Coordinates of C-alpha atoms in Angstrom, one line a residue:
Chain A
M1 CA 91.6 132.8 112.4
A2 CA 94.9 132.2 110.6
K3 CA 97.5 132.9 113.2
Q4 CA 101.0 132.0 112.5
L5 CA 102.7 129.3 114.6
V6 CA 106.4 128.7 114.8
E7 CA 108.4 126.1 116.6
C8 CA 111.9 126.8 117.9
V9 CA 114.5 124.4 119.3
P10 CA 117.4 126.4 120.9
N11 CA 120.4 124.6 122.2
F12 CA 122.2 126.1 125.2
S13 CA 125.7 125.0 126.4
E14 CA 124.6 124.2 130.0
G15 CA 123.5 120.7 131.0
R16 CA 124.7 120.5 134.6
R17 CA 123.7 123.5 136.8
A18 CA 119.9 123.0 137.6
D19 CA 119.4 126.7 138.7
V20 CA 120.9 128.1 135.5
I21 CA 118.8 125.6 133.4
E22 CA 115.6 126.6 135.1
A23 CA 116.3 130.2 134.7
I24 CA 117.0 129.9 131.0
V25 CA 113.6 128.1 130.3
E26 CA 111.7 130.5 132.6
P27 CA 111.0 133.1 129.8
F28 CA 109.5 130.3 127.5
R29 CA 107.3 129.1 130.3
R30 CA 106.0 132.5 131.4
R31 CA 105.6 134.6 128.3
K32 CA 102.0 134.8 126.9
G33 CA 101.7 133.4 123.4
C34 CA 104.8 131.2 123.8
G35 CA 104.5 127.6 125.2
L36 CA 107.4 125.6 126.6
L37 CA 106.9 122.1 125.1
D38 CA 109.9 120.2 126.4
Y39 CA 113.4 120.7 127.7
R40 CA 116.2 118.0 128.2
A41 CA 119.6 118.7 129.8
D42 CA 122.4 116.2 129.1
K43 CA 125.2 116.2 131.7
D44 CA 127.7 114.4 129.4
H45 CA 127.1 116.9 126.5
N46 CA 126.7 119.7 129.1
R47 CA 124.0 120.9 126.8
L48 CA 120.3 122.0 127.1
V49 CA 117.9 121.3 124.3
V50 CA 114.6 123.3 124.6
S51 CA 111.5 122.9 122.4
L52 CA 109.0 125.8 122.3
A53 CA 106.3 127.0 120.0
G54 CA 103.9 129.9 119.7
S55 CA 103.2 133.1 117.8
P56 CA 106.4 134.5 116.3
G57 CA 106.5 137.7 118.3
P58 CA 106.3 136.3 121.8
V59 CA 108.7 133.4 120.7
Q60 CA 111.3 135.9 119.7
D61 CA 110.9 138.1 122.7
A62 CA 111.3 135.0 125.0
L63 CA 114.4 133.9 123.1
I64 CA 116.1 137.3 123.6
E65 CA 115.4 137.2 127.3
A66 CA 116.7 133.6 127.6
A67 CA 119.7 134.4 125.6
R68 CA 120.6 137.5 127.7
F69 CA 120.6 135.3 130.8
A70 CA 122.5 132.5 129.2
A71 CA 125.2 134.9 127.9
E72 CA 125.7 136.3 131.4
H73 CA 125.7 133.0 133.2
I74 CA 127.5 130.6 130.7
N75 CA 131.3 131.2 130.2
M76 CA 132.5 129.4 127.1
E77 CA 136.2 129.8 128.3
E78 CA 135.2 127.2 131.0
H79 CA 132.7 125.1 129.2
Q80 CA 133.5 121.4 128.7
G81 CA 131.1 118.9 127.1
G82 CA 130.9 116.1 124.6
H83 CA 128.8 117.9 122.0
P84 CA 130.3 120.3 119.4
R85 CA 129.5 123.9 120.2
I86 CA 130.7 127.4 119.4
G87 CA 128.5 129.4 121.9
A88 CA 126.6 129.7 125.1
I89 CA 123.5 129.9 123.0
D90 CA 124.8 127.5 120.3
V91 CA 122.0 127.1 117.8
I92 CA 118.5 128.6 117.3
P93 CA 116.6 126.8 114.5
F94 CA 113.1 128.1 113.6
V95 CA 110.5 125.5 112.2
P96 CA 107.3 126.7 110.4
L97 CA 104.2 125.0 111.9
Q98 CA 101.0 126.7 110.8
N99 CA 100.1 129.5 108.4
M100 CA 103.8 129.9 107.6
T101 CA 105.9 129.0 104.5
M102 CA 109.6 128.2 104.7
E103 CA 110.3 131.6 103.0
M104 CA 108.4 133.3 105.8
C105 CA 110.4 131.3 108.3
V106 CA 113.8 132.2 106.6
S107 CA 112.8 135.9 106.8
L108 CA 111.9 135.5 110.5
A109 CA 115.3 133.8 111.2
R110 CA 117.2 136.5 109.4
D111 CA 115.4 139.4 111.0
F112 CA 115.7 137.7 114.4
G113 CA 119.5 137.3 113.9
K114 CA 119.9 141.0 113.4
R115 CA 118.0 141.9 116.5
Y116 CA 119.7 139.2 118.4
H117 CA 123.1 140.6 117.6
Q118 CA 122.0 144.2 118.5
E119 CA 120.6 143.1 121.8
T120 CA 123.3 140.7 122.9
G121 CA 126.4 141.7 121.0
I122 CA 126.9 138.0 120.0
P123 CA 128.0 137.4 116.3
V124 CA 125.5 135.3 114.2
Y125 CA 125.9 132.7 111.5
Y126 CA 122.9 131.7 109.4
Y127 CA 122.5 128.0 108.6
E128 CA 120.2 125.5 106.8
E129 CA 117.4 127.3 104.8
A130 CA 118.5 130.6 106.2
A131 CA 122.1 130.2 105.1
L132 CA 123.5 133.2 103.0
K133 CA 126.4 131.1 101.7
P134 CA 125.7 127.5 100.4
D135 CA 128.4 125.8 102.5
R136 CA 127.0 127.3 105.6
R137 CA 123.8 125.3 105.2
H138 CA 125.6 122.6 107.2
L139 CA 126.1 123.2 110.9
E140 CA 129.4 121.2 110.9
V141 CA 131.0 123.7 108.5
I142 CA 130.1 126.6 110.7
R143 CA 131.1 124.8 113.9
K144 CA 134.5 123.5 112.7
G145 CA 137.1 123.9 115.4
Q146 CA 134.3 124.7 117.9
F147 CA 134.6 127.7 120.2
E148 CA 138.3 127.2 120.9
G149 CA 139.2 127.1 117.2
L150 CA 136.8 129.7 116.0
K151 CA 138.3 132.3 118.5
T152 CA 141.2 132.9 116.0
E153 CA 139.7 131.5 112.8
I154 CA 136.9 134.0 112.9
S155 CA 139.2 136.7 111.6
R156 CA 139.6 134.9 108.4
P157 CA 137.3 136.3 105.7
D158 CA 135.8 132.8 104.9
R159 CA 134.8 132.4 108.5
H160 CA 133.5 135.9 109.3
P161 CA 130.1 135.8 110.9
D162 CA 127.0 136.8 108.8
V163 CA 126.0 139.5 111.4
G164 CA 128.5 141.3 113.6
E165 CA 132.2 142.0 113.8
P166 CA 134.6 139.1 113.2
R167 CA 135.3 138.4 116.8
L168 CA 133.6 136.1 119.3
H169 CA 131.7 137.4 122.2
P170 CA 134.3 136.9 125.0
T171 CA 132.2 134.6 127.1
A172 CA 129.2 133.6 124.9
G173 CA 131.1 132.9 121.7
A174 CA 128.8 132.9 118.6
T175 CA 125.3 131.7 117.7
V176 CA 124.1 129.8 114.7
I177 CA 120.4 130.9 113.7
G178 CA 118.4 129.3 110.9
A179 CA 115.3 127.7 109.6
R180 CA 114.5 124.2 108.8
K181 CA 111.7 121.7 108.3
F182 CA 110.1 119.5 111.0
L183 CA 111.8 116.1 111.3
I184 CA 109.7 113.0 112.1
A185 CA 111.3 110.0 113.7
F186 CA 109.3 107.0 112.5
N187 CA 109.9 103.3 113.1
V188 CA 108.3 100.3 111.4
N189 CA 108.6 96.9 113.3
L190 CA 108.4 93.8 111.1
G191 CA 107.5 90.2 112.0
T192 CA 110.8 88.4 111.2
Q193 CA 114.1 87.7 112.8
D194 CA 115.9 88.2 109.5
V195 CA 117.6 91.6 109.8
N196 CA 118.5 91.5 106.2
V197 CA 114.8 92.1 105.3
A198 CA 114.8 95.3 107.4
K199 CA 118.1 96.4 105.7
E200 CA 116.8 95.7 102.2
I201 CA 113.6 97.6 102.9
A202 CA 115.5 100.5 104.4
K203 CA 117.6 100.6 101.1
A204 CA 114.4 100.6 99.0
V205 CA 112.8 103.6 100.7
R206 CA 115.6 105.9 101.7
K207 CA 117.1 108.6 99.5
S208 CA 120.8 107.6 99.8
S209 CA 120.1 104.3 97.9
G210 CA 117.7 105.8 95.4
G211 CA 114.3 105.7 97.3
L212 CA 112.2 108.6 98.5
C213 CA 113.9 112.0 98.4
H214 CA 113.2 113.1 102.0
V215 CA 113.6 109.8 103.9
K216 CA 116.8 108.6 105.8
G217 CA 116.8 105.1 107.3
I218 CA 118.5 102.0 108.5
G219 CA 117.5 98.4 109.2
L220 CA 118.3 96.8 112.5
A221 CA 117.4 93.9 114.8
L222 CA 115.2 94.3 117.8
E223 CA 117.1 91.8 120.0
G224 CA 114.9 90.2 122.6
R225 CA 111.6 91.0 120.8
G226 CA 112.3 88.6 117.8
L227 CA 111.5 91.5 115.4
V228 CA 113.4 93.7 113.0
Q229 CA 113.0 97.5 112.5
V230 CA 113.2 99.8 109.7
S231 CA 114.2 103.0 111.6
L232 CA 113.5 106.2 109.6
N233 CA 113.7 110.0 109.7
I234 CA 111.3 111.8 107.5
V235 CA 112.8 115.2 106.8
D236 CA 110.0 116.7 104.8
Y237 CA 106.6 115.2 105.7
E238 CA 104.8 117.2 103.2
K239 CA 106.7 115.8 100.2
N240 CA 107.0 112.3 101.7
P241 CA 103.9 111.8 103.9
L242 CA 103.7 109.2 106.6
Y243 CA 101.1 107.0 104.9
R244 CA 103.3 106.8 101.7
V245 CA 106.4 105.8 103.5
L246 CA 104.5 103.2 105.5
E247 CA 102.6 101.7 102.6
L248 CA 105.7 101.5 100.6
I249 CA 107.4 99.6 103.4
R250 CA 104.3 97.3 103.7
M251 CA 104.4 96.6 100.0
E252 CA 108.1 95.7 100.1
A253 CA 107.7 93.5 103.2
A254 CA 105.0 91.5 101.4
R255 CA 107.6 90.4 98.9
W256 CA 109.4 88.6 101.7
G257 CA 106.2 87.3 103.2
V258 CA 106.8 89.5 106.2
S259 CA 104.0 91.2 108.0
L260 CA 103.9 94.7 109.6
V261 CA 103.7 94.3 113.4
E262 CA 103.5 97.8 114.6
T263 CA 104.8 101.4 114.0
E264 CA 106.3 103.9 116.4
L265 CA 106.3 107.7 116.2
Y266 CA 109.2 109.0 118.4
G267 CA 109.0 112.4 119.9
M268 CA 106.7 115.1 118.6
V269 CA 104.7 115.2 115.4
P270 CA 102.8 118.2 113.9
A271 CA 99.1 117.8 113.7
V272 CA 98.9 118.3 110.0
A273 CA 101.3 115.4 109.3
M274 CA 98.9 113.1 111.1
L275 CA 95.8 114.6 109.6
D276 CA 97.1 114.4 106.1
S277 CA 97.7 110.7 106.5
L278 CA 94.3 110.0 108.1
A279 CA 92.7 111.9 105.2
Y280 CA 94.4 109.4 102.8
Y281 CA 93.2 106.3 104.8
M282 CA 89.7 107.6 105.3
Q283 CA 89.5 109.1 101.7
L284 CA 88.5 112.3 103.4
A285 CA 87.4 115.0 101.0
G286 CA 87.3 118.7 101.7
F287 CA 88.7 118.4 105.2
S288 CA 90.5 121.3 106.8
P289 CA 92.6 121.2 110.0
D290 CA 90.5 124.1 111.1
Q291 CA 87.7 121.6 111.7
V292 CA 89.8 119.9 114.5
L293 CA 88.4 121.5 117.6
E294 CA 91.7 121.8 119.5
L295 CA 93.5 123.4 116.6
R296 CA 90.7 126.0 116.3
L297 CA 90.8 126.6 120.0
L298 CA 94.6 127.0 119.8
Q299 CA 94.2 129.7 117.1
S300 CA 91.6 131.4 119.3
L301 CA 93.8 131.3 122.4
S302 CA 97.0 132.3 120.4
G303 CA 95.1 135.3 119.1
Q304 CA 94.3 136.6 122.6
D305 CA 97.9 136.9 123.3
E306 CA 98.9 139.4 120.7
Chain B
M1 CA 100.8 119.0 131.7
A2 CA 97.3 117.5 132.1
K3 CA 95.0 120.5 131.9
Q4 CA 91.2 119.8 131.5
L5 CA 89.5 121.0 128.4
V6 CA 85.7 121.3 128.1
E7 CA 83.6 122.3 125.2
C8 CA 80.3 124.1 125.6
V9 CA 77.5 124.8 123.1
P10 CA 75.1 127.4 124.8
N11 CA 71.9 128.3 122.8
F12 CA 70.4 131.8 123.2
S13 CA 67.0 132.9 122.1
E14 CA 68.3 135.7 119.9
G15 CA 68.9 135.3 116.2
R16 CA 68.1 138.7 114.8
R17 CA 69.6 141.7 116.7
A18 CA 73.2 141.8 115.6
D19 CA 74.2 144.1 118.5
V20 CA 72.8 141.8 121.1
I21 CA 74.3 138.7 119.4
E22 CA 77.8 140.4 119.4
A23 CA 77.5 141.4 123.1
I24 CA 76.5 137.9 124.1
V25 CA 79.6 136.3 122.5
E26 CA 82.0 139.0 123.6
P27 CA 82.8 137.4 126.9
F28 CA 83.8 134.1 125.2
R29 CA 86.0 136.0 122.8
R30 CA 87.7 138.1 125.4
R31 CA 88.2 135.9 128.5
K32 CA 91.6 134.4 128.8
G33 CA 91.6 130.5 128.8
C34 CA 88.3 130.4 126.9
G35 CA 88.2 130.4 123.2
L36 CA 85.2 131.2 120.9
L37 CA 85.2 128.5 118.2
D38 CA 82.1 129.4 116.3
Y39 CA 78.7 131.2 116.5
R40 CA 75.7 131.0 114.2
A41 CA 72.5 133.1 114.4
D42 CA 69.4 131.8 112.7
K43 CA 66.8 134.5 111.9
D44 CA 64.0 132.1 111.4
H45 CA 64.6 130.2 114.5
N46 CA 65.4 133.4 116.3
R47 CA 68.3 131.6 118.0
L48 CA 72.0 131.8 118.5
V49 CA 74.2 128.7 118.8
V50 CA 77.6 129.3 120.2
S51 CA 80.5 126.9 120.4
L52 CA 83.3 127.6 122.9
A53 CA 86.1 125.6 124.6
G54 CA 88.7 126.0 127.1
S55 CA 89.6 125.4 130.8
P56 CA 86.5 124.8 133.0
G57 CA 87.1 127.9 135.2
P58 CA 87.2 130.5 132.5
V59 CA 84.5 128.8 130.4
Q60 CA 82.1 129.0 133.4
D61 CA 82.9 132.6 134.2
A62 CA 82.4 133.6 130.6
L63 CA 79.0 131.8 130.5
I64 CA 77.8 133.6 133.6
E65 CA 78.8 137.0 132.1
A66 CA 77.0 136.1 128.8
A67 CA 73.9 134.8 130.5
R68 CA 73.5 137.9 132.7
F69 CA 73.6 140.1 129.5
A70 CA 71.2 137.8 127.7
A71 CA 68.8 137.8 130.8
E72 CA 68.7 141.6 130.6
H73 CA 68.3 142.0 126.9
I74 CA 66.1 139.2 125.8
N75 CA 62.5 139.2 126.9
M76 CA 60.8 135.8 126.4
E77 CA 57.4 137.5 126.7
E78 CA 58.1 139.0 123.3
H79 CA 60.2 136.2 121.7
Q80 CA 59.1 134.5 118.6
G81 CA 60.9 131.9 116.6
G82 CA 60.6 128.5 115.0
H83 CA 62.7 126.5 117.4
P84 CA 61.4 125.1 120.7
R85 CA 62.7 127.0 123.7
I86 CA 62.0 127.8 127.4
G87 CA 64.4 130.5 128.1
A88 CA 66.6 133.4 127.0
I89 CA 69.5 131.2 127.7
D90 CA 67.8 128.0 126.5
V91 CA 70.3 125.2 126.8
I92 CA 73.9 125.0 128.1
P93 CA 75.5 121.5 127.3
F94 CA 79.0 120.7 128.5
V95 CA 81.1 118.3 126.5
P96 CA 84.3 116.7 127.9
L97 CA 87.2 117.1 125.6
Q98 CA 90.6 116.3 127.3
N99 CA 91.6 114.9 130.6
M100 CA 88.0 114.8 131.7
T101 CA 85.6 111.9 132.3
M102 CA 81.8 112.1 131.7
E103 CA 81.5 111.8 135.4
M104 CA 83.7 114.9 135.9
C105 CA 81.7 116.8 133.3
V106 CA 78.4 115.9 135.0
S107 CA 79.7 117.2 138.3
L108 CA 80.8 120.4 136.5
A109 CA 77.3 120.9 134.9
R110 CA 75.6 120.3 138.3
D111 CA 77.9 122.7 140.2
F112 CA 77.7 125.2 137.4
G113 CA 73.8 125.0 137.6
K114 CA 73.7 125.9 141.2
R115 CA 76.1 128.9 140.7
Y116 CA 74.1 130.0 137.6
H117 CA 70.8 130.0 139.6
Q118 CA 72.5 132.0 142.4
E119 CA 73.9 134.6 140.1
T120 CA 71.0 135.0 137.6
G121 CA 67.9 134.0 139.6
I122 CA 66.9 131.7 136.6
P123 CA 65.6 128.3 137.5
V124 CA 67.6 125.3 136.1
Y125 CA 66.7 121.8 134.8
Y126 CA 69.4 119.2 134.4
Y127 CA 69.4 117.1 131.2
E128 CA 71.2 114.3 129.3
E129 CA 73.9 112.7 131.4
A130 CA 73.5 115.4 134.1
A131 CA 69.7 114.6 134.5
L132 CA 68.6 113.8 138.1
K133 CA 65.4 112.2 136.9
P134 CA 65.4 109.6 134.0
D135 CA 62.8 111.2 131.8
R136 CA 64.7 114.6 132.0
R137 CA 67.5 113.1 130.0
H138 CA 65.5 114.1 127.0
L139 CA 65.3 117.9 126.2
E140 CA 61.8 117.5 124.6
V141 CA 60.4 116.3 128.0
I142 CA 61.7 119.4 129.8
R143 CA 60.8 121.8 127.0
K144 CA 57.2 120.5 126.6
G145 CA 54.8 123.4 126.1
Q146 CA 57.7 125.7 125.7
F147 CA 58.1 129.1 127.6
E148 CA 54.5 129.9 127.3
G149 CA 53.3 126.6 128.6
L150 CA 55.9 126.2 131.3
K151 CA 54.8 129.4 132.9
T152 CA 51.9 127.7 134.6
E153 CA 53.0 124.1 134.4
I154 CA 56.1 124.8 136.4
S155 CA 54.0 124.8 139.6
R156 CA 53.1 121.1 139.1
P157 CA 55.5 119.0 141.2
D158 CA 56.5 116.8 138.2
R159 CA 57.7 119.9 136.4
H160 CA 59.4 121.7 139.2
P161 CA 63.0 122.9 138.3
D162 CA 66.0 121.0 139.7
V163 CA 67.4 124.2 141.0
G164 CA 65.4 127.2 142.2
E165 CA 61.7 128.0 143.1
P166 CA 59.0 126.6 140.9
R167 CA 58.4 129.8 138.9
L168 CA 60.0 131.1 135.7
H169 CA 62.3 134.1 135.6
P170 CA 59.8 136.9 134.4
T171 CA 61.8 137.7 131.2
A172 CA 64.4 135.0 130.9
G173 CA 62.3 131.9 131.7
A174 CA 64.3 128.8 132.6
T175 CA 67.6 127.2 131.4
V176 CA 68.4 123.5 130.7
I177 CA 72.0 122.6 131.7
G178 CA 73.7 119.3 131.1
A179 CA 76.5 117.2 130.0
R180 CA 76.8 115.0 126.8
K181 CA 79.2 113.4 124.5
F182 CA 80.7 115.0 121.3
L183 CA 78.7 114.2 118.2
I184 CA 80.5 113.6 115.0
A185 CA 78.6 114.1 111.6
F186 CA 80.2 111.7 109.1
N187 CA 79.2 111.0 105.5
V188 CA 80.4 108.2 103.2
N189 CA 79.8 108.7 99.4
L190 CA 79.5 105.6 97.3
G191 CA 80.1 105.0 93.6
T192 CA 76.5 103.9 92.5
Q193 CA 73.3 105.6 91.6
D194 CA 71.3 102.9 93.4
V195 CA 70.0 104.6 96.6
N196 CA 69.0 101.2 97.9
V197 CA 72.5 100.3 98.4
A198 CA 73.0 103.3 100.7
K199 CA 69.8 102.6 102.5
E200 CA 70.7 98.9 103.1
I201 CA 74.2 99.9 104.3
A202 CA 72.7 102.5 106.7
K203 CA 70.5 99.8 108.1
A204 CA 73.4 97.5 108.6
V205 CA 75.5 100.0 110.6
R206 CA 73.0 102.0 112.6
K207 CA 71.6 101.2 116.1
S208 CA 68.0 101.5 115.3
S209 CA 68.1 98.5 112.9
G210 CA 70.6 96.4 115.0
G211 CA 74.0 97.7 114.0
L212 CA 76.5 99.6 116.0
C213 CA 75.1 101.0 119.3
H214 CA 76.2 104.7 119.0
V215 CA 75.6 105.2 115.3
K216 CA 72.5 106.9 113.6
G217 CA 72.3 107.0 109.9
I218 CA 70.2 107.2 106.7
G219 CA 70.9 106.4 103.1
L220 CA 70.2 109.1 100.5
A221 CA 70.9 110.0 96.9
L222 CA 73.4 112.8 95.9
E223 CA 71.3 114.0 93.0
G224 CA 73.5 115.7 90.2
R225 CA 76.7 113.8 91.4
G226 CA 75.6 110.3 90.4
L227 CA 76.5 109.1 93.9
V228 CA 74.6 107.9 97.0
Q229 CA 75.5 108.7 100.6
V230 CA 75.4 107.0 103.9
S231 CA 74.9 110.0 106.2
L232 CA 75.8 109.2 109.8
N233 CA 76.0 110.6 113.3
I234 CA 78.3 109.0 115.6
V235 CA 77.2 109.8 119.2
D236 CA 80.1 108.1 121.0
Y237 CA 83.3 108.1 119.1
E238 CA 85.2 106.2 121.7
K239 CA 82.9 103.2 121.6
N240 CA 82.3 103.4 117.8
P241 CA 85.5 104.9 116.3
L242 CA 85.5 106.4 112.9
Y243 CA 87.7 103.8 111.4
R244 CA 85.4 100.9 112.5
V245 CA 82.3 102.6 111.1
L246 CA 84.0 103.4 107.8
E247 CA 85.5 99.9 107.4
L248 CA 82.2 98.3 108.2
I249 CA 80.6 100.4 105.4
R250 CA 83.4 99.6 103.0
M251 CA 82.9 95.9 103.7
E252 CA 79.2 96.0 103.1
A253 CA 79.6 98.1 99.9
A254 CA 81.9 95.4 98.6
R255 CA 79.0 92.9 98.7
W256 CA 77.2 95.1 96.1
G257 CA 80.3 95.6 94.1
V258 CA 80.2 99.3 95.0
S259 CA 83.4 101.3 95.7
L260 CA 83.8 104.0 98.4
V261 CA 84.4 107.3 96.5
E262 CA 85.1 109.6 99.4
T263 CA 84.1 110.5 103.0
E264 CA 83.3 113.8 104.6
L265 CA 83.5 115.1 108.2
Y266 CA 80.9 117.8 108.7
G267 CA 81.7 120.5 111.4
M268 CA 84.2 120.0 114.1
V269 CA 85.9 116.9 115.3
P270 CA 87.9 116.4 118.5
A271 CA 91.6 115.6 117.8
V272 CA 91.6 112.3 119.7
A273 CA 88.8 110.9 117.5
M274 CA 91.1 111.5 114.5
L275 CA 94.3 110.3 116.1
D276 CA 92.7 107.1 117.4
S277 CA 91.6 106.2 113.8
L278 CA 95.0 107.1 112.4
A279 CA 96.7 104.9 115.0
Y280 CA 94.5 102.0 113.7
Y281 CA 95.4 102.4 110.1
M282 CA 99.1 103.1 110.8
Q283 CA 99.2 100.3 113.5
L284 CA 100.8 102.9 115.8
A285 CA 102.0 101.4 119.1
G286 CA 102.4 103.5 122.3
F287 CA 101.3 106.7 120.8
S288 CA 100.0 109.5 123.0
P289 CA 98.1 112.7 121.9
D290 CA 100.7 114.5 124.0
Q291 CA 103.2 113.8 121.1
V292 CA 101.2 116.1 118.8
L293 CA 103.0 119.4 119.0
E294 CA 99.9 121.6 118.8
L295 CA 98.1 119.6 121.5
R296 CA 101.0 120.0 123.8
L297 CA 101.3 123.7 123.0
L298 CA 97.5 124.0 123.7
Q299 CA 98.1 122.5 127.2
S300 CA 100.9 124.8 127.7
L301 CA 99.0 127.9 126.7
S302 CA 95.9 126.9 128.6
G303 CA 98.0 126.5 131.7
Q304 CA 99.2 130.1 131.5
D305 CA 95.7 131.3 131.8
E306 CA 94.8 129.8 135.1

């Protein structure tokens, strides 16, 4: 009953040609045990962001298939777009979802990187939790100078790839592969027009000004609604769960006599992040996510596909 | 993206022969698009309760397959057990889970009943929301006299089946098919040894003494733990959501100066029941279950199987 689930958010350097975009996502749609959650192409960035999830095996197989197609149909020598990039398949981050530790996800990313290079010939850099060198945890360090700059820089030892010879693939460039935690985008709207209240509260809760270690945030005005917003990213929802962030904000707002009007979750959220917070509010004892009917069904259906 | 999901909890009159039990559940395990969630055999009741879920098509196909096997291998003339029953496949309730109204679930139950009779020759009674006659909403009315009594009684017009000729299948008897809502078993443990507090609170919240229309409940002592418990069944979690039941109990307990120690959800719970309550506590605006990654993945994986 304890099947592993992994999310993956590959970014491809193609946001304009509809036929190429559809062909890239086709393996994620079709392959058993792998589900296409979302894909968004941005014409200005000339970039495609795909979100998929499933069992590690089928997810990796589908990635190889999509990458091979992308490498054949995207030529980085001709690519133009507003987003930094070094390859046709620019980044492949893996995110642990269920029955998977970060360590297991790092191993998965590194093993996948080797296979990926073997099957596509594209050199690989490891980043974030999967980085082999500390400075390569940061994407901007690896992508410095982008495709055009890296073409010559790659021969310098400090810019050698982690897997493969120190030369870019002629058309597909290089790929950054790694493991990271799930990021939750969370907004709290407050019943005041005083933007300073939102700014002060953001300062109180975010890491950069001494608050919670895994929270980033700013305060801003919601013009036209007569409200202000504390806009947050929670980069580790296990260490800084939703309910704790929210109740801390409620507590701080009370100091200003300001009430909490509503909250917003932007984009996708893992089920356990929500169930953990509900367990807090309801004082639930001994609850397991396995009791949620749809999660058990998902385990059962994922199992059939292996 | 909006695939239908249905749960089904068929009860079979076999709780002792392990090989027959395994063969009955095999189609639910194996068939694509249908997931076996749980199955429990009770030797005293000589009865098997199966819980499965999935897309309506595969769920119905698997039910037919399991029913055919059960009809061949269970002989009601020889069956003995402590639980009331009229057939080898005794009851088949369908429960709407996602993207399905109760009306759609009733249609599904009635259509399935006709097909079921055609393919097995077993007469069918419709119950609960799928009942064609008001008194047949209640299982005990249909099962009166059990298999042994119904053998002759079935010829009386008021006991004719809803589908099929007025005679039992010689070995498999008859089957009751219907549609009902999901039932949530919910306990609230309170920090007192005075069982009267739990009894009074149960009275305040349950339907039978004038409380919430879709809540049943009793108060009891948790001997050995020094606590008391309000033990509840919520028979319509949309009309009487978890948070409302819980906060009503908390409010009543405050009157006695009693605090809420913990709550327990027993057995399975649909995801939306939990998300709705979290949305209350977090004041979530504009949240859709489709934002929960695993639920979107389930939709995506279910879709592949059709």
